[in-house]
Amino acid sequence: MARWGMVIDLDRCTGCQACVVTCKAENNVPVVTPREAQAGRLMLWMTVIPEVEGEFPRVRARFTPRPCMQCDHPPCVKVCPVQAMTKSPEGTVSHVFARCIGCRFCVQACPYGVTYFNWQAPTWPKDLRESLNPDFAIRPTGVVEMCDFCHHRLQHAREEARAEERDVRGEGEYVPACVQACPARALIFGDLDDPNTAASNLAHSPRAFRMLEDLGTSPKVYYLKEG
Amino acid sequence: MQTTHPQAFDRDDVLFAPVLRTGRGFYAAVAVLLAVAAWGAYAYTTQLRYGLGVTGLNRPVAWGFYIVNFVFFIGISHAGTLISAILRLCNAEWRRPITRAAETITVLVLFFGLGSIIIDLGRPDRLFYVLQYGRLQSPLLWDVTSITTYLTASTLYLYMPLIPDLALLRDRARGWRRQLYTAISLGWRGTPEQHRRLERGIAVMAVLVIPIAVSVHTVVSWVFSMTLQPMWKSTIFGPYFVTGAIFSGMAALIIAMAAVRRAYHLENYLKPVHFNSLALLLLTMSLLWFYFTFAEHLTAYYGGELAEGAVLFAKVTGPYAPEFWAMVVLNLVIPLAIMANRRTRTVAGIVTASASVLVGMWLERYLIVVPTLANPRLPYARGLYFPTWVEWSITAGAFALFILLYMVFTKLFPIISIWEVREGRELGIQEAYERIESYLPGPGVGAGGPIALR
Ligand code: SF4
Ligand code: SF4
């Protein structure tokens, strides 16, 4: 069975935020007012974290795209009292909105801070409201949501593969929206257990590391250090 | 004193008085508390209508006042049952007039603990999913289990010693009260056989309730320490929380005792000696609490880990410093200054110290929950937390409703266990004499003593 993972090449990321925008559109992520954003209620399943390191003249800027790390040992799943956070046999962590009671325990448990809570009913500006993605549910007030590697896309790919009586291919057939959108090809996606995919090769490159690796969460998102 | 019941004058009359007669002051207090509680309820309907967005919660501080209240209320619940059980098992004779007041706090405050969690939910309408789809691995489910067990056990433990008093009331009350007391006193006639069984039952519950109480606050602490967050992931959180719980619970008990003593003229029953004994226990807990706090913060400091350091310094010198140092003063300096000195260890002094501890322990819970969330391991989302009027109102409403329920309880049931006080008078002295005698070396001093004492 495939074990889907993402490799993010920090050398390639230009910080253009195409992934951020695409993700919002793909997953119908609510748009909050500037005031709410100021209060720390911005919702970005995928976000690019800008960092400036050091002092002049040794300054260095870095852009770190940050989806859900899709941990192999996800603390968020363990603590959910109603099994709304789940890990599929393929290893993808996703969230059952209709089950979530909104206790926000998963928010506290996730060391990466990638879970978002719906503080109020979701809103979009009029134009965006008219172009919501019909493939993906809108979340009600009071539940958590987070990146699930575009699980609905996996379901799509799986259906097509099943019609042809085969498995989903380890590369190319199923990619999250952000990966598809990245113009710099900084995001690489595929089956980490299949030695023939670019993703699994890069995940084994000497440049590869994972965020907060020492915590034992075993993320399936790998980063490639800047050269 | 005007008596409305047919019985002859009884030396414990003043204990029945609050139940049988109600003054104007009581209704005034009820009106005020009801108003505050109603305001809290209004705030909650606002939250239900618009979602948790009306609170000051945000990312990363997704838990705030409600969770603080949850931990605080569950902590207060350790006042009662645990303290009264320990005192009962130790045969501490001075417990007699205070056990009921303590046990009542436990049972009532537990509802507010559970209620705080429900108020904190984004989807309270899905509450029962916890039973339907519960995941045993989640510490929240452990909480649900241990708190409901504790609630059941401490309700029983409150009820059983109440039965003989209900029978006493049954014989004095009229109208609907008589029917009520007849029904719930379960045909108590005070035969030796009934007494034997009751005391057996109480003893069993007293033993059972202690481990349950300890487990409850341990599990509450595990909600935090089972995560990977800096300064939450701590092995001493279990005992640290239990200590804090007993500490704050005792303070609440002292205040409740002082309040009923003043309101119902119980100076004869709740004497300075009772306050003094509790004050010494409270003092011990204060030092124990400080020991844990010190150990917890020193290890975080000495290790010098960055993530823990961020939380630590946010507390000690950063944005939470005022609350942090206020906590130290309220929980350690003031209680120590007042209660370590015999001259200031008066009833008024002890009550002041207890009030200080209650505020201090609420701050302690706040300082455990919020600074860690505001300084997560990955420094990308840092934030502060300012509660809104909704959170303040709901918190005030919860406290008001708790006090209100406590007052109503004193109107339905005697807040001092009448039969136990009587038993103390009739048997306790003899028993204590014999017990003390058995501690001493050599043959007995003779059985004539207690008579002389009487
Ligand atoms: S907020 Fe929802 S998904 Fe998260 S732990 Fe609670 S019930 Fe589970
Ligand atoms: S990054 Fe957070 S939300 Fe995603 S799987 Fe890991 S713990 Fe869960």
XYZ file of C-alpha atoms and ligand atoms in Angstrom:
697
model
C 0.000 0.000 0.000
C 1.211 3.457 -0.838
C 2.539 5.758 1.876
C 1.980 9.223 0.507
C 4.519 11.874 1.314
C 5.747 15.267 0.246
C 9.220 16.635 -0.260
C 9.726 20.388 -0.102
C 12.857 21.745 -1.710
C 13.763 24.889 0.190
C 16.300 25.773 -2.488
C 13.570 26.053 -5.056
C 10.840 27.809 -3.138
C 10.607 31.421 -4.226
C 7.992 32.365 -1.680
C 5.405 33.131 -4.353
C 2.585 31.623 -2.265
C 0.838 29.980 -5.204
C 0.455 26.913 -3.001
C -1.230 28.985 -0.284
C -3.794 30.466 -2.652
C -4.462 27.199 -4.432
C -4.997 25.417 -1.148
C -7.522 27.988 -0.002
C -9.478 27.606 -3.242
C -9.207 23.840 -3.436
C -10.347 23.187 0.112
C -12.846 26.013 0.536
C -10.840 27.413 3.424
C -12.763 30.361 4.887
C -11.517 33.900 4.392
C -11.557 35.892 7.608
C -11.789 39.632 8.050
C -8.586 41.618 8.604
C -9.669 42.213 12.172
C -10.044 38.523 12.832
C -6.728 37.855 11.130
C -5.134 40.393 13.438
C -6.618 38.517 16.382
C -4.812 35.382 15.260
C -7.613 33.603 13.491
C -6.218 33.397 10.000
C -6.861 30.039 8.363
C -4.157 28.710 6.098
C -3.865 24.982 5.722
C -0.777 25.598 3.636
C 1.300 28.584 4.533
C 4.734 29.928 3.660
C 6.740 31.003 6.659
C 9.251 33.726 5.861
C 12.335 33.778 8.056
C 15.193 36.201 8.125
C 18.264 34.899 9.836
C 21.341 36.697 11.056
C 22.476 40.315 11.037
C 23.761 42.399 8.190
C 25.962 41.605 6.325
C 25.315 37.943 7.058
C 21.583 37.959 6.419
C 19.746 35.142 4.923
C 16.097 34.858 4.018
C 14.311 31.561 3.865
C 10.806 30.585 2.823
C 9.388 27.472 4.426
C 6.130 26.148 2.983
C 4.287 24.405 5.799
C 1.401 21.984 5.215
C 0.270 19.452 7.821
C 3.279 17.229 8.420
C 1.097 14.116 8.055
C 2.851 12.421 10.937
C 3.238 8.657 10.948
C 2.786 8.863 14.733
C 0.303 11.711 14.864
C -0.295 13.064 18.393
C -3.464 14.778 17.147
C -5.092 11.431 16.371
C -4.238 9.928 19.744
C -5.849 12.667 21.797
C -9.088 13.118 19.866
C -11.846 11.902 22.196
C -14.284 11.055 19.406
C -11.994 9.627 16.728
C -12.626 12.589 14.450
C -8.925 12.810 13.677
C -8.063 9.638 11.882
C -5.135 8.049 10.143
C -5.968 6.000 7.100
C -4.259 2.678 6.307
C -2.252 4.596 3.713
C -0.992 6.817 6.491
C -2.846 9.992 5.590
C -4.149 11.926 8.565
C -7.515 13.478 7.918
C -10.350 14.912 9.856
C -14.047 14.005 9.991
C -15.735 17.376 10.319
C -19.125 15.898 11.046
C -17.738 14.075 14.051
C -15.589 16.780 15.643
C -16.928 18.164 18.929
C -14.601 21.148 18.830
C -12.681 20.452 22.018
C -9.435 21.642 20.371
C -7.375 18.993 22.077
C -5.795 18.147 18.727
C -4.808 21.801 18.393
C -2.855 21.557 21.635
C -1.381 18.182 20.791
C 0.003 19.064 17.368
C 3.559 20.321 17.880
C 3.537 21.981 14.458
C 0.495 24.161 15.016
C -1.189 23.232 11.751
C -4.728 22.652 12.985
C -7.257 25.446 12.614
C -10.454 26.020 14.490
C -13.608 27.555 12.999
C -14.191 30.354 15.479
C -17.262 31.505 13.595
C -19.392 30.560 10.637
C -17.223 30.449 7.508
C -17.362 33.488 5.233
C -16.089 34.357 1.788
C -16.201 37.514 -0.267
C -18.988 37.294 -2.838
C -16.823 36.352 -5.829
C -15.088 33.589 -3.940
C -18.365 32.342 -2.571
C -19.557 31.741 -6.122
C -16.528 29.687 -7.036
C -16.324 27.302 -4.125
C -15.002 23.865 -4.919
C -17.986 21.487 -5.184
C -15.723 18.507 -4.459
C -15.128 19.463 -0.875
C -17.392 20.013 2.108
C -17.769 23.378 3.804
C -17.123 23.217 7.518
C -19.613 24.448 10.089
C -18.775 26.677 13.055
C -16.999 25.106 15.967
C -14.982 22.337 14.362
C -11.307 21.938 13.626
C -9.853 21.575 10.157
C -6.418 21.009 8.704
C -4.533 19.935 5.618
C -5.182 16.318 4.679
C -3.055 16.085 1.535
C -6.212 16.783 -0.482
C -7.762 13.517 0.504
C -10.665 14.048 -1.886
C -8.177 13.972 -4.746
C -6.906 10.624 -3.541
C -10.456 9.299 -3.492
C -10.907 10.500 -7.052
C -7.724 8.835 -8.214
C -8.652 5.676 -6.366
C -12.004 5.463 -8.106
C -10.415 5.808 -11.505
C -7.809 3.215 -10.696
C -10.435 0.853 -9.382
C -12.361 1.141 -12.646
C -9.220 -0.041 -14.397
C -8.650 -2.689 -11.710
C -5.261 -1.459 -10.547
C -3.742 0.532 -7.705
C -3.230 4.262 -7.768
C 0.138 4.929 -9.347
C 2.852 6.009 -6.948
C 3.498 9.215 -8.800
C 1.614 11.662 -10.954
C -1.876 10.317 -10.647
C -2.681 11.734 -7.229
C -1.156 15.060 -6.210
C -2.422 17.636 -3.750
C -3.461 20.958 -5.244
C -0.454 22.870 -3.849
C 1.975 20.478 -5.506
C 0.199 20.901 -8.811
C 0.274 24.667 -8.514
C 3.883 25.252 -7.499
C 5.547 27.027 -10.464
C 9.042 26.461 -9.084
C 8.447 22.728 -8.641
C 9.543 23.039 -5.066
C 6.917 20.556 -3.919
C 7.351 16.937 -4.918
C 4.716 14.358 -4.058
C 4.490 10.603 -4.262
C 4.636 7.201 -2.638
C 7.478 7.185 -0.124
C 7.633 3.390 -0.078
C 8.053 3.053 -3.831
C 11.778 3.361 -4.600
C 11.025 4.557 -8.127
C 9.296 7.795 -7.213
C 11.123 11.096 -7.105
C 9.600 11.791 -3.721
C 11.012 8.674 -2.099
C 14.426 9.238 -3.669
C 14.582 12.829 -2.471
C 13.367 11.826 0.980
C 16.502 9.704 1.232
C 18.823 12.412 -0.037
C 21.468 13.685 2.369
C 19.808 17.098 2.217
C 16.557 15.748 3.614
C 15.358 16.555 7.110
C 12.021 16.726 8.866
C 10.631 19.335 11.201
C 11.149 18.648 14.914
C 12.351 15.199 14.027
C 13.438 14.496 17.601
C 9.836 14.498 18.841
C 9.202 11.114 17.299
C 6.165 12.158 15.302
C 7.748 10.843 12.059
C 6.369 13.390 9.608
C 5.771 12.345 6.015
C 6.742 15.815 4.846
C 10.462 16.085 4.145
C 12.414 19.261 3.605
C 15.532 19.580 1.488
C 18.073 21.918 3.051
C 19.247 24.882 1.060
C 22.559 24.082 -0.578
C -36.292 32.441 69.549
C -39.579 31.669 67.862
C -39.906 28.006 66.969
C -42.460 26.766 64.497
C -42.095 23.094 65.191
C -43.787 21.282 68.013
C -40.615 19.820 69.489
C -39.323 20.932 72.806
C -36.222 23.121 72.931
C -33.234 21.318 71.569
C -29.644 22.287 72.240
C -28.867 21.773 68.524
C -31.797 23.900 67.495
C -29.589 26.391 65.723
C -28.533 23.648 63.316
C -32.105 23.062 62.219
C -32.895 26.740 62.058
C -31.499 27.516 58.582
C -33.517 24.676 57.090
C -36.774 25.525 58.776
C -36.668 29.326 58.679
C -35.453 31.702 56.026
C -34.693 35.371 56.497
C -34.860 38.321 54.162
C -31.107 38.539 53.736
C -31.147 35.151 52.109
C -33.578 36.232 49.413
C -31.598 39.371 48.744
C -28.440 37.338 48.254
C -30.308 34.905 46.008
C -31.580 37.772 43.867
C -28.092 39.183 43.353
C -26.567 35.807 42.565
C -29.410 34.933 40.219
C -28.851 38.168 38.341
C -25.159 37.422 37.876
C -25.916 33.844 36.836
C -28.536 35.046 34.361
C -26.009 37.444 32.860
C -23.591 34.546 32.483
C -26.302 32.504 30.801
C -26.959 35.360 28.414
C -23.263 35.482 27.551
C -23.347 31.769 26.871
C -26.292 32.084 24.506
C -24.288 34.701 22.623
C -21.461 32.222 22.321
C -23.837 29.509 21.182
C -25.278 31.790 18.541
C -22.036 33.167 17.055
C -19.537 30.459 17.922
C -16.416 30.632 20.026
C -15.332 33.635 17.978
C -16.926 35.858 20.595
C -14.225 34.807 23.056
C -10.659 36.078 23.086
C -9.326 32.680 22.058
C -7.159 32.504 19.000
C -4.293 30.689 17.432
C -2.138 29.629 19.240
C -4.025 30.227 22.504
C -6.973 27.968 21.768
C -7.711 27.166 25.398
C -8.411 29.935 27.863
C -10.669 30.830 30.735
C -12.961 27.835 30.340
C -10.196 25.307 30.636
C -8.684 27.298 33.506
C -12.059 27.202 35.240
C -12.349 23.510 34.533
C -9.052 22.760 36.247
C -9.842 25.183 39.053
C -13.310 23.816 39.780
C -12.204 20.219 39.685
C -9.430 21.276 42.045
C -11.887 22.816 44.479
C -13.813 19.568 44.461
C -10.928 18.010 46.343
C -11.952 20.074 49.308
C -14.611 18.023 50.363
C -14.646 14.430 49.871
C -10.930 13.926 50.081
C -10.408 16.005 53.202
C -13.447 14.665 54.960
C -12.536 11.093 54.031
C -9.003 11.473 55.307
C -10.153 13.077 58.532
C -12.788 10.398 59.030
C -10.323 7.595 58.484
C -7.853 9.240 60.865
C -10.576 9.493 63.473
C -9.933 13.205 63.779
C -12.671 14.162 66.191
C -12.670 17.827 65.143
C -13.925 16.819 61.703
C -17.497 16.315 62.913
C -18.965 19.773 62.251
C -17.071 20.336 58.990
C -17.430 17.188 56.896
C -20.837 18.035 55.460
C -19.819 21.530 54.395
C -16.828 20.010 52.647
C -18.643 17.177 50.895
C -21.287 19.550 49.592
C -18.638 21.670 47.924
C -17.333 18.610 46.139
C -20.593 17.431 44.711
C -21.779 20.851 43.595
C -18.512 22.097 42.166
C -18.010 18.975 40.055
C -20.957 20.017 37.926
C -19.184 23.261 37.214
C -16.019 21.416 36.309
C -17.861 19.286 33.791
C -19.901 22.308 32.708
C -16.760 24.309 31.940
C -15.650 21.628 29.517
C -19.018 21.664 27.793
C -18.936 25.453 27.567
C -15.517 25.180 25.976
C -16.705 22.844 23.215
C -17.135 24.230 19.750
C -19.989 21.799 19.190
C -21.739 21.114 22.485
C -24.587 19.587 20.485
C -22.279 16.686 19.680
C -21.355 16.039 23.300
C -22.650 12.504 23.324
C -20.332 11.507 20.516
C -17.859 11.115 23.361
C -19.855 8.136 24.550
C -20.837 6.952 21.107
C -17.473 7.124 19.364
C -15.166 7.527 22.357
C -11.506 6.860 21.846
C -10.046 5.309 24.981
C -6.586 6.535 24.116
C -7.627 10.167 24.587
C -6.935 11.706 28.010
C -10.213 13.590 27.688
C -12.026 10.291 27.819
C -10.088 9.363 30.933
C -11.320 12.624 32.376
C -14.920 11.873 31.567
C -14.551 8.456 33.168
C -12.794 9.544 36.330
C -14.919 12.622 36.920
C -18.210 10.769 36.555
C -16.898 8.081 38.888
C -15.898 10.743 41.370
C -19.251 12.459 41.059
C -21.090 9.216 41.735
C -18.868 8.250 44.643
C -18.913 11.644 46.295
C -22.668 11.995 45.888
C -23.087 8.700 47.703
C -20.560 9.813 50.260
C -22.505 13.004 50.835
C -25.820 11.220 50.927
C -25.091 8.394 53.322
C -24.129 10.521 56.342
C -27.108 12.701 55.499
C -29.684 9.961 56.093
C -29.937 10.206 59.908
C -30.246 13.981 59.644
C -32.984 13.609 57.047
C -34.860 11.467 59.522
C -34.456 14.151 62.179
C -35.835 16.698 59.748
C -38.660 14.410 58.741
C -39.834 14.438 62.324
C -39.780 18.222 62.498
C -40.817 19.490 59.076
C -44.279 19.849 57.600
C -45.937 19.886 54.212
C -43.912 19.073 51.127
C -40.724 19.054 53.095
C -42.017 16.301 55.306
C -42.849 14.222 52.254
C -39.456 14.917 50.742
C -37.546 13.986 53.877
C -39.690 10.922 54.435
C -38.949 9.713 50.948
C -35.193 10.288 51.014
C -34.504 9.272 54.587
C -35.287 5.717 53.495
C -37.113 4.741 56.645
C -34.270 5.527 59.019
C -35.211 4.828 62.612
C -31.787 4.902 64.138
C -31.723 1.305 65.306
C -28.290 -0.074 66.247
C -28.437 -2.363 63.211
C -29.092 0.589 60.891
C -26.273 2.503 62.542
C -23.889 -0.371 62.141
C -24.676 -0.682 58.444
C -24.509 3.021 57.809
C -21.133 3.402 59.466
C -19.852 0.420 57.524
C -21.036 2.014 54.294
C -19.509 5.370 55.139
C -16.205 3.741 56.028
C -16.114 1.831 52.749
C -16.917 4.966 50.742
C -14.293 6.955 52.646
C -11.650 4.438 51.643
C -12.867 4.263 48.039
C -13.163 7.967 47.544
C -9.528 8.782 48.297
C -7.932 6.959 45.355
C -10.735 8.166 43.099
C -10.133 11.775 44.103
C -6.399 11.445 43.558
C -7.004 9.867 40.167
C -9.335 12.665 39.121
C -6.865 15.466 39.379
C -4.039 13.332 38.137
C -6.024 12.667 35.007
C -6.833 16.356 34.680
C -3.113 17.065 34.722
C -2.543 14.385 32.122
C -4.686 16.286 29.652
C -1.745 18.657 29.595
C 1.226 16.449 30.293
C 0.359 13.851 27.663
C 1.065 16.413 24.952
C 4.498 17.390 23.709
C 4.130 21.050 24.601
C 6.916 22.810 26.496
C 6.346 22.961 30.272
C 3.278 20.754 29.974
C 5.139 17.570 29.283
C 6.142 17.051 32.874
C 6.175 13.936 35.004
C 5.370 15.764 38.226
C 2.153 17.258 36.877
C 0.008 14.537 38.480
C 1.091 15.113 42.094
C 1.548 18.829 41.437
C -2.077 19.165 40.360
C -3.359 17.027 43.224
C -1.442 19.168 45.710
C -2.807 22.342 44.200
C -6.280 20.839 44.203
C -6.228 19.994 47.900
C -4.676 23.375 48.611
C -7.376 25.367 46.819
C -10.092 23.010 48.023
C -9.198 23.626 51.639
C -9.218 27.349 51.105
C -12.701 27.083 49.618
C -13.817 24.960 52.547
C -12.562 27.503 55.081
C -14.414 30.287 53.315
C -17.610 28.251 53.100
C -17.356 27.429 56.808
C -16.822 31.049 57.728
C -19.791 32.063 55.589
C -22.281 29.609 57.100
C -20.885 30.321 60.565
C -21.607 34.011 60.142
C -24.925 33.633 58.334
C -26.435 30.971 60.570
C -24.783 31.864 63.899
C -22.874 28.645 64.206
C -20.039 30.067 66.306
C -20.708 27.382 68.864
C -20.088 24.614 66.387
C -17.445 25.994 64.076
C -15.004 27.210 66.659
C -11.647 28.886 66.251
C -10.063 25.535 66.969
C -11.548 24.087 63.775
C -10.275 26.979 61.747
C -6.932 26.670 63.442
C -6.575 22.992 62.581
C -7.536 23.613 58.966
C -5.186 26.595 58.839
C -2.263 24.398 59.835
C -3.175 21.955 57.087
C -3.515 24.820 54.642
C -0.115 26.107 55.649
C 1.406 22.707 55.009
C -0.234 22.566 51.587
C 1.067 26.033 50.799
C 4.625 24.925 51.459
C 4.099 21.710 49.528
C 2.659 23.661 46.628
C 5.660 25.946 46.639
C 8.006 22.978 46.673
C 6.394 21.586 43.525
C 6.285 24.952 41.799
C 9.918 25.553 42.584
C 10.998 22.129 41.357
C 8.951 22.504 38.186
C 10.410 25.884 37.282
C 13.972 25.210 38.345
C 14.286 22.146 36.113
C 12.912 24.115 33.173
C 15.421 26.886 33.838
C 18.466 24.760 34.515
C 18.027 22.520 31.480
C 18.048 25.623 29.334
C 15.996 24.059 26.561
C 14.854 26.789 24.197
C 11.171 25.913 23.962
C 10.789 25.502 27.723
C 12.830 28.632 28.321
C 10.487 30.678 26.152
C 7.532 29.655 28.313
C 9.457 30.041 31.549
C 10.650 33.541 30.806
C 7.240 34.574 29.508
C 6.030 33.710 32.990
C 8.842 34.994 35.151
C 9.909 38.157 33.380
C 7.715 38.396 30.276
C 4.109 39.342 29.629
C 2.813 36.996 32.350
C 5.159 38.254 35.066
C 2.517 40.279 36.940
C 0.274 37.242 37.221
C 3.201 34.999 38.082
C 4.502 37.081 40.958
C 0.980 37.782 42.170
C 0.521 34.027 42.306
C 3.645 33.573 44.417
C 2.572 36.308 46.804
C -1.017 35.075 47.069
C -0.197 31.404 47.415
C 2.903 31.552 49.542
C 3.815 34.914 51.028
C 0.413 35.986 52.343
C -0.675 32.591 53.728
C 2.716 32.133 55.317
C 2.763 35.582 56.844
C -0.716 35.216 58.284
C -0.871 31.611 59.325
C 2.637 30.974 60.567
C 2.063 33.534 63.265
C -0.161 32.505 66.145
C -1.314 36.045 66.756
C -2.622 36.565 63.216
C -3.958 33.020 62.919
C -7.418 34.153 63.925
C -10.606 33.242 62.122
C -10.511 36.520 60.219
C -6.851 36.037 59.387
C -7.372 32.491 58.200
C -10.289 33.515 55.996
C -8.178 36.282 54.458
C -5.395 33.827 53.753
C -7.880 31.400 52.195
C -9.308 34.073 49.918
C -5.781 34.890 48.852
C -5.098 31.224 48.128
C -8.254 30.889 46.038
C -7.266 33.784 43.803
C -3.688 32.588 43.705
C -4.643 29.078 42.705
C -6.899 30.333 39.944
C -3.925 32.309 38.644
C -1.770 29.212 38.937
C -4.149 27.294 36.664
C -4.165 30.229 34.263
C -0.371 30.295 34.221
C -0.236 26.605 33.454
C -2.643 26.796 30.540
C -2.007 30.071 28.752
C 1.768 30.835 28.601
C 2.562 27.413 27.157
C -0.015 27.870 24.420
C 1.169 31.394 23.707
C 4.733 30.125 23.216
C 4.517 26.948 21.167
C 7.552 24.921 20.221
C 7.644 26.317 16.702
C 7.877 30.066 17.137
C 5.912 30.964 13.995
C 2.590 31.580 15.652
C 3.001 33.410 18.916
C 0.212 35.333 20.489
C -1.310 36.778 23.566
C -4.716 36.114 24.989
C -7.179 38.710 26.201
C -10.495 37.298 27.375
C -13.615 39.130 26.245
C -16.724 40.081 28.189
C -18.238 36.723 27.273
C -15.565 34.788 29.095
C -15.636 37.102 32.092
C -19.426 36.920 32.280
C -19.611 33.161 31.968
C -16.922 32.796 34.622
C -18.707 35.196 36.974
C -21.999 33.445 36.277
C -20.501 30.055 37.092
C -19.131 31.277 40.413
C -22.431 32.970 41.277
C -24.438 29.894 40.413
C -22.157 27.738 42.515
C -22.599 29.975 45.556
C -26.319 30.047 44.908
C -26.608 26.277 44.787
C -24.565 26.016 47.943
C -26.925 28.407 49.684
C -29.964 26.497 48.494
C -28.399 23.305 49.776
C -28.091 24.796 53.255
C -31.802 25.560 53.074
C -32.737 21.998 52.263
C -30.288 20.079 54.395
C -28.403 20.858 57.594
C -24.929 22.038 56.646
C -23.528 20.624 59.859
C -24.025 16.949 60.420
C -26.290 16.944 63.448
C -26.158 13.295 64.349
C -22.405 13.196 64.003
C -21.998 16.146 66.330
C -24.295 14.425 68.805
C -22.443 11.191 68.413
C -19.254 13.065 69.131
C -20.757 14.449 72.266
C -22.060 11.101 73.446
C -19.451 8.615 72.284
C -16.531 10.523 70.836
C -15.089 11.691 74.108
C -15.092 8.221 75.559
C -13.575 6.818 72.372
C -10.898 9.466 72.151
C -9.991 8.923 75.763
C -9.584 5.211 75.223
C -7.648 5.749 72.052
C -5.217 8.157 73.651
C -4.820 5.814 76.528
C -3.919 3.012 74.178
C -1.063 5.123 72.761
C 0.552 5.427 76.175
C 2.994 2.947 77.654
C 2.159 0.715 80.577
C -1.169 -0.467 81.904
C -4.224 1.706 81.450
C -4.777 4.716 83.635
C -8.271 3.521 84.352
C -11.606 3.870 82.683
C -12.892 6.536 84.998
C -11.301 9.390 83.084
C -13.897 10.288 80.502
C -16.538 10.592 83.157
C -14.343 13.109 84.910
C -13.737 14.874 81.616
C -17.405 15.181 80.977
S -11.302 19.405 18.172
Fe -12.376 17.815 17.020
S -10.768 16.694 15.943
Fe -9.775 17.919 17.511
S -9.561 16.544 19.258
Fe -11.484 17.664 19.558
S -13.068 16.407 18.610
Fe -11.096 15.640 17.871
S 1.336 17.841 11.802
Fe -0.112 18.072 13.492
S -2.117 17.854 12.555
Fe -0.645 17.033 11.087
S -0.566 14.842 11.538
Fe 1.074 15.794 12.711
S 0.171 16.217 14.696
Fe -1.524 15.825 13.298
